[in-house]
mmCIF file of C-alpha atoms in Angstrom:
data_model
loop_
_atom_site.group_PDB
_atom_site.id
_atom_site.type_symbol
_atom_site.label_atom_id
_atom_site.label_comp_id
_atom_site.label_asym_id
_atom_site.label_seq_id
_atom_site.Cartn_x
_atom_site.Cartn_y
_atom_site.Cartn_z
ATOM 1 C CA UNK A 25 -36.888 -27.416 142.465
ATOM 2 C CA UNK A 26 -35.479 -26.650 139.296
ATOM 3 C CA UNK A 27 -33.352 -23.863 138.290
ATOM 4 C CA UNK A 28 -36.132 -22.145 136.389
ATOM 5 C CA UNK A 29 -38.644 -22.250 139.497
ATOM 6 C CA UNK A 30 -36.261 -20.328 141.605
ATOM 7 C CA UNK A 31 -35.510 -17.788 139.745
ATOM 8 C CA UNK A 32 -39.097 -17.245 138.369
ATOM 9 C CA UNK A 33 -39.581 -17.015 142.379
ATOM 10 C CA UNK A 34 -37.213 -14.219 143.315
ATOM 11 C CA UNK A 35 -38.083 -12.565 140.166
ATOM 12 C CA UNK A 36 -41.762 -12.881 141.599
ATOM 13 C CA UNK A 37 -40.741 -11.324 145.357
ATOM 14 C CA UNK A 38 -39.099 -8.331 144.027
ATOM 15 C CA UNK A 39 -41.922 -7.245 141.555
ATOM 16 C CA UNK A 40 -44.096 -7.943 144.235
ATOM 17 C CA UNK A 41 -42.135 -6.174 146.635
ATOM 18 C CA UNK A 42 -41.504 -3.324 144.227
ATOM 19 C CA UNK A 43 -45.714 -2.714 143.677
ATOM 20 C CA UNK A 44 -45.874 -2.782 147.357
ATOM 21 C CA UNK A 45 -43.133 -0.131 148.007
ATOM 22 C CA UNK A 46 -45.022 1.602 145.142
ATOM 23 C CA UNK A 47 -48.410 1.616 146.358
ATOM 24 C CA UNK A 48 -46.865 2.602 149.745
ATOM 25 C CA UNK A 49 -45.256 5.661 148.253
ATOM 26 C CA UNK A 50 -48.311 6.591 146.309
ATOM 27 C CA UNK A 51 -50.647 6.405 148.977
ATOM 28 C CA UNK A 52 -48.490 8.940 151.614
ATOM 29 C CA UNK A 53 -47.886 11.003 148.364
ATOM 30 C CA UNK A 54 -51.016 13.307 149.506
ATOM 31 C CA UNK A 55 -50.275 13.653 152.899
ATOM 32 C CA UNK A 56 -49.328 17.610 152.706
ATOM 33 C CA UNK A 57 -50.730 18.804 149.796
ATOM 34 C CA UNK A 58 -51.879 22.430 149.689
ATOM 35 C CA UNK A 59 -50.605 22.359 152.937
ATOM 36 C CA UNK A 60 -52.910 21.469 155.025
ATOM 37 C CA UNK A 61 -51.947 17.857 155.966
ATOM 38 C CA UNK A 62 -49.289 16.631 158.923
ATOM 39 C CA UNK A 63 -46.432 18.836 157.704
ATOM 40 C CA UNK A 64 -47.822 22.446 157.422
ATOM 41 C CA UNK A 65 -45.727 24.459 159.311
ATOM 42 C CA UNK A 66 -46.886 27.965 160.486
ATOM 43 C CA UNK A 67 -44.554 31.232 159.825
ATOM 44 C CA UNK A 68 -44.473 31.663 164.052
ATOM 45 C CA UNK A 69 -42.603 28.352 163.384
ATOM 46 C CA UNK A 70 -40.699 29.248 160.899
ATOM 47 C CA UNK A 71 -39.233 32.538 162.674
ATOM 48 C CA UNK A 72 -38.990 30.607 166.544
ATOM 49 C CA UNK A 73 -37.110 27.973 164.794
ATOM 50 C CA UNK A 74 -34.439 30.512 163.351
ATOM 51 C CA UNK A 75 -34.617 33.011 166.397
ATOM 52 C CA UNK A 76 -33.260 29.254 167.961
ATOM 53 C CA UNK A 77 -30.440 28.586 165.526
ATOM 54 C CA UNK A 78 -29.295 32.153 165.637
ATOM 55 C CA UNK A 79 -29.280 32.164 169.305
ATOM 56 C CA UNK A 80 -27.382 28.649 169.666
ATOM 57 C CA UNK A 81 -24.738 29.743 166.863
ATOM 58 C CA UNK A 82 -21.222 29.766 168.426
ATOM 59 C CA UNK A 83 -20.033 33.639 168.939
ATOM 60 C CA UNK A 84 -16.529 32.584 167.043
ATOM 61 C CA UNK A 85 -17.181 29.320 165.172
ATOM 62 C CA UNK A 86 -20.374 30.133 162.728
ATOM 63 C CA UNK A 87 -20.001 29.917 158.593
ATOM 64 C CA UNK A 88 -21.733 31.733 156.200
ATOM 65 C CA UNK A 89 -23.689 28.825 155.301
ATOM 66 C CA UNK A 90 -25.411 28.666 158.766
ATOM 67 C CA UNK A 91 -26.474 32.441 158.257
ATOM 68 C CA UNK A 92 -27.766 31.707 154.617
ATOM 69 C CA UNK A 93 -29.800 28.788 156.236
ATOM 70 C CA UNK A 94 -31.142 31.172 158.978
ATOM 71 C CA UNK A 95 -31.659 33.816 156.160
ATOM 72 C CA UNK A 96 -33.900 31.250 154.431
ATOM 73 C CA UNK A 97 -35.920 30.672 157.229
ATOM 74 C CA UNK A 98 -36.813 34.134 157.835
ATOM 75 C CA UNK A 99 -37.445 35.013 154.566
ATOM 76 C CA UNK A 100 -40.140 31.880 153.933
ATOM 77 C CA UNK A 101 -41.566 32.668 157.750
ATOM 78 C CA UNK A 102 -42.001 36.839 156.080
ATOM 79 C CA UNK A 103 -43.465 35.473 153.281
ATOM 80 C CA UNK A 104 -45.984 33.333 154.350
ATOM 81 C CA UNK A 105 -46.688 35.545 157.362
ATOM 82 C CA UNK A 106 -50.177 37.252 158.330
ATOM 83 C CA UNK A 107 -49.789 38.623 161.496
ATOM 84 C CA UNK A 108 -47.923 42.135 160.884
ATOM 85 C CA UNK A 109 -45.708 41.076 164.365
ATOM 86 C CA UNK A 110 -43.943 38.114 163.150
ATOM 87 C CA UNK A 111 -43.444 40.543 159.663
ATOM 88 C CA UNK A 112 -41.772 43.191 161.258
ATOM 89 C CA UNK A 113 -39.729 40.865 163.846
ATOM 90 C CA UNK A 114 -38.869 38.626 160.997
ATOM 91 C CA UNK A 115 -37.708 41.630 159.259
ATOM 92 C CA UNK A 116 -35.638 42.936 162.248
ATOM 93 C CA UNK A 117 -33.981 39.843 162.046
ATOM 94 C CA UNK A 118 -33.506 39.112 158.092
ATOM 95 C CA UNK A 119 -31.644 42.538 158.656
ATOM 96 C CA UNK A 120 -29.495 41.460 162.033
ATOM 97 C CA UNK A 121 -28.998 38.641 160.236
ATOM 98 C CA UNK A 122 -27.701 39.964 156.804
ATOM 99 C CA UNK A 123 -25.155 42.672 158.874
ATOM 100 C CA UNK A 124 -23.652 39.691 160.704
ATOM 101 C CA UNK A 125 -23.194 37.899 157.764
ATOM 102 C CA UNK A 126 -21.393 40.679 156.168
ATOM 103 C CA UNK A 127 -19.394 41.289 159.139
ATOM 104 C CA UNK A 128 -18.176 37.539 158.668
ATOM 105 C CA UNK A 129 -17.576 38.267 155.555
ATOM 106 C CA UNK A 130 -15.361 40.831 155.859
ATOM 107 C CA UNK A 131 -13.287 39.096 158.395
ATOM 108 C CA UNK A 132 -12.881 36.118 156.069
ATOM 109 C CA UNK A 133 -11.544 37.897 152.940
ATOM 110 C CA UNK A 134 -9.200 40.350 155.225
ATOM 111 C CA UNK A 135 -7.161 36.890 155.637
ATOM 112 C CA UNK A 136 -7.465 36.611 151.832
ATOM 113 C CA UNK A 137 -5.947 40.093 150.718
ATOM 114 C CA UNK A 138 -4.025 39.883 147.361
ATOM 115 C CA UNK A 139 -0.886 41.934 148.002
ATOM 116 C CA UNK A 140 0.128 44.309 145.392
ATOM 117 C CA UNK A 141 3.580 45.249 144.814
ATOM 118 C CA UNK A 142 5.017 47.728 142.205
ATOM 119 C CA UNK A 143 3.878 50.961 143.731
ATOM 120 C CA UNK A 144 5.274 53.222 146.286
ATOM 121 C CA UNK A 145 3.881 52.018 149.165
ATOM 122 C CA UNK A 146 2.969 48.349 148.860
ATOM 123 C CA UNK A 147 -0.637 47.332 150.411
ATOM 124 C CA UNK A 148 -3.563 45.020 150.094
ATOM 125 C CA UNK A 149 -6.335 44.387 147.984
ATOM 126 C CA UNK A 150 -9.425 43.215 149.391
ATOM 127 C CA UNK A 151 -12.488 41.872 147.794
ATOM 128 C CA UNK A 152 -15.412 43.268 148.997
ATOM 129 C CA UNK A 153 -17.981 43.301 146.743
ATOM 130 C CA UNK A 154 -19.824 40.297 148.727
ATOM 131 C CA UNK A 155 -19.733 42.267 151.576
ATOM 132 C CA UNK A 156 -21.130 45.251 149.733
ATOM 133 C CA UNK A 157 -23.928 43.036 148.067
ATOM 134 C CA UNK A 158 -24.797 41.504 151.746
ATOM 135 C CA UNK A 159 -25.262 45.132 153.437
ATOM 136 C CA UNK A 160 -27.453 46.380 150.467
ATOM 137 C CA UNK A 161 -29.435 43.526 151.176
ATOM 138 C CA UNK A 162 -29.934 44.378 155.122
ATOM 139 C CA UNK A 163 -30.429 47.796 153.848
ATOM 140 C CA UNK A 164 -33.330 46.667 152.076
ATOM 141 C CA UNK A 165 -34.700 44.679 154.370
ATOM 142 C CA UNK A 166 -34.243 48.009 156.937
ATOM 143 C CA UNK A 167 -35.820 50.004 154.214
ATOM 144 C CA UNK A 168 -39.010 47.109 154.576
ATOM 145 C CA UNK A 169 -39.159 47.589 157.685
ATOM 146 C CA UNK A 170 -39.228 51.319 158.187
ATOM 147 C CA UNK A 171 -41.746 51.339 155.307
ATOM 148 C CA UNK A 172 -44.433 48.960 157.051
ATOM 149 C CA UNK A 173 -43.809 48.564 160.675
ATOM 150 C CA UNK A 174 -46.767 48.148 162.766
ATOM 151 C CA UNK A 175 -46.003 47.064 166.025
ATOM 152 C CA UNK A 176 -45.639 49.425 168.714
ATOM 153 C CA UNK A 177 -43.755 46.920 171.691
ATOM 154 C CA UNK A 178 -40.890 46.528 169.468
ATOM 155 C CA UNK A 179 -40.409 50.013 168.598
ATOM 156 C CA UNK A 180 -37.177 50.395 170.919
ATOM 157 C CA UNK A 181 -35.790 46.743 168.693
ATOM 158 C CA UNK A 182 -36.120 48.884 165.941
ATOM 159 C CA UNK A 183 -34.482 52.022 166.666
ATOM 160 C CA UNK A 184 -31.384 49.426 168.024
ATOM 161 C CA UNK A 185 -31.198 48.254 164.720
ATOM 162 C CA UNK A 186 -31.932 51.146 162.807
ATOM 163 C CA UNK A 187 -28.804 52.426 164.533
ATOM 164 C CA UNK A 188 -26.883 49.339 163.622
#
């Protein structure tokens, strides 16, 4: 075969294989639109899966990032929500969520204090304006909840947090 033939060959295979891969793309393209294909997932979902990566997050060895993740979650599970349960428990643990993640926040920058000299008694600076920015946002999410909360069985959750 000449030179020619072959290459006119493999240039034939990969546009072929190309439309293929195409038309194979293009077809599953639809397969969740308006959610209502394969991948819907309900907001019970949504707040069971992060209720499970809060509960299997290491008491010492968490990051921020896994709490932002968790945080995201909940907030797309509150959002899409219906049933005024899964609201207010999603709620209860957007702000549970947001005071841990301050708390880790604090502990972080305490190990980053600038120390200022020149004065009479030396000390440290801390940055804490993240940690001020997280709590306001559990106190908003507090203030959500004590604004709407309709169910009665986890009344006693909400006074432990409320007191939090």
């Amino acid at each position: 075969m000449p030179h020619f033939q072959i290459v006119f060959l493999r240039f034939f295979k990969v546009i072929a294989y190309s439309f293929c891969a195409f038309y194979l793309a293009l077809s599953l393209h639809g397969c969740a639109a308006g959610k209502q294909g394969l991948l819907s997932i309900t907001p019970q979902q949504y707040f069971y899966s992060a209720k499970e990566k809060l509960e299997s997050i290491d008491e010492r060895n968490y990051g921020v990032t896994e709490l932002d993740e968790i945080v995201r979650i909940l907030e797309s599970g509150e959002k899409d929500a219906k049933s005024g349960e899964i609201i207010d428990k999603s709620r209860l643990y957007l702000t549970l969520v947001h005071t841990l993640k301050a708390r880790k926040q604090y502990f972080s920058n305490r190990l980053k204090g600038q120390y200022i000299a020149n004065r009479a008694e030396p000390f440290y600076f801390l940055d804490v304006k993240p940690v001020l920015e997280t709590l306001r946002t559990a106190k908003k999410w507090l203030r959500a909840c004590e604004a709407a909360f309709k169910t009665k069985s986890l009344s006693a959750d909400f006074e432990l947090v409320k007191a939090m």
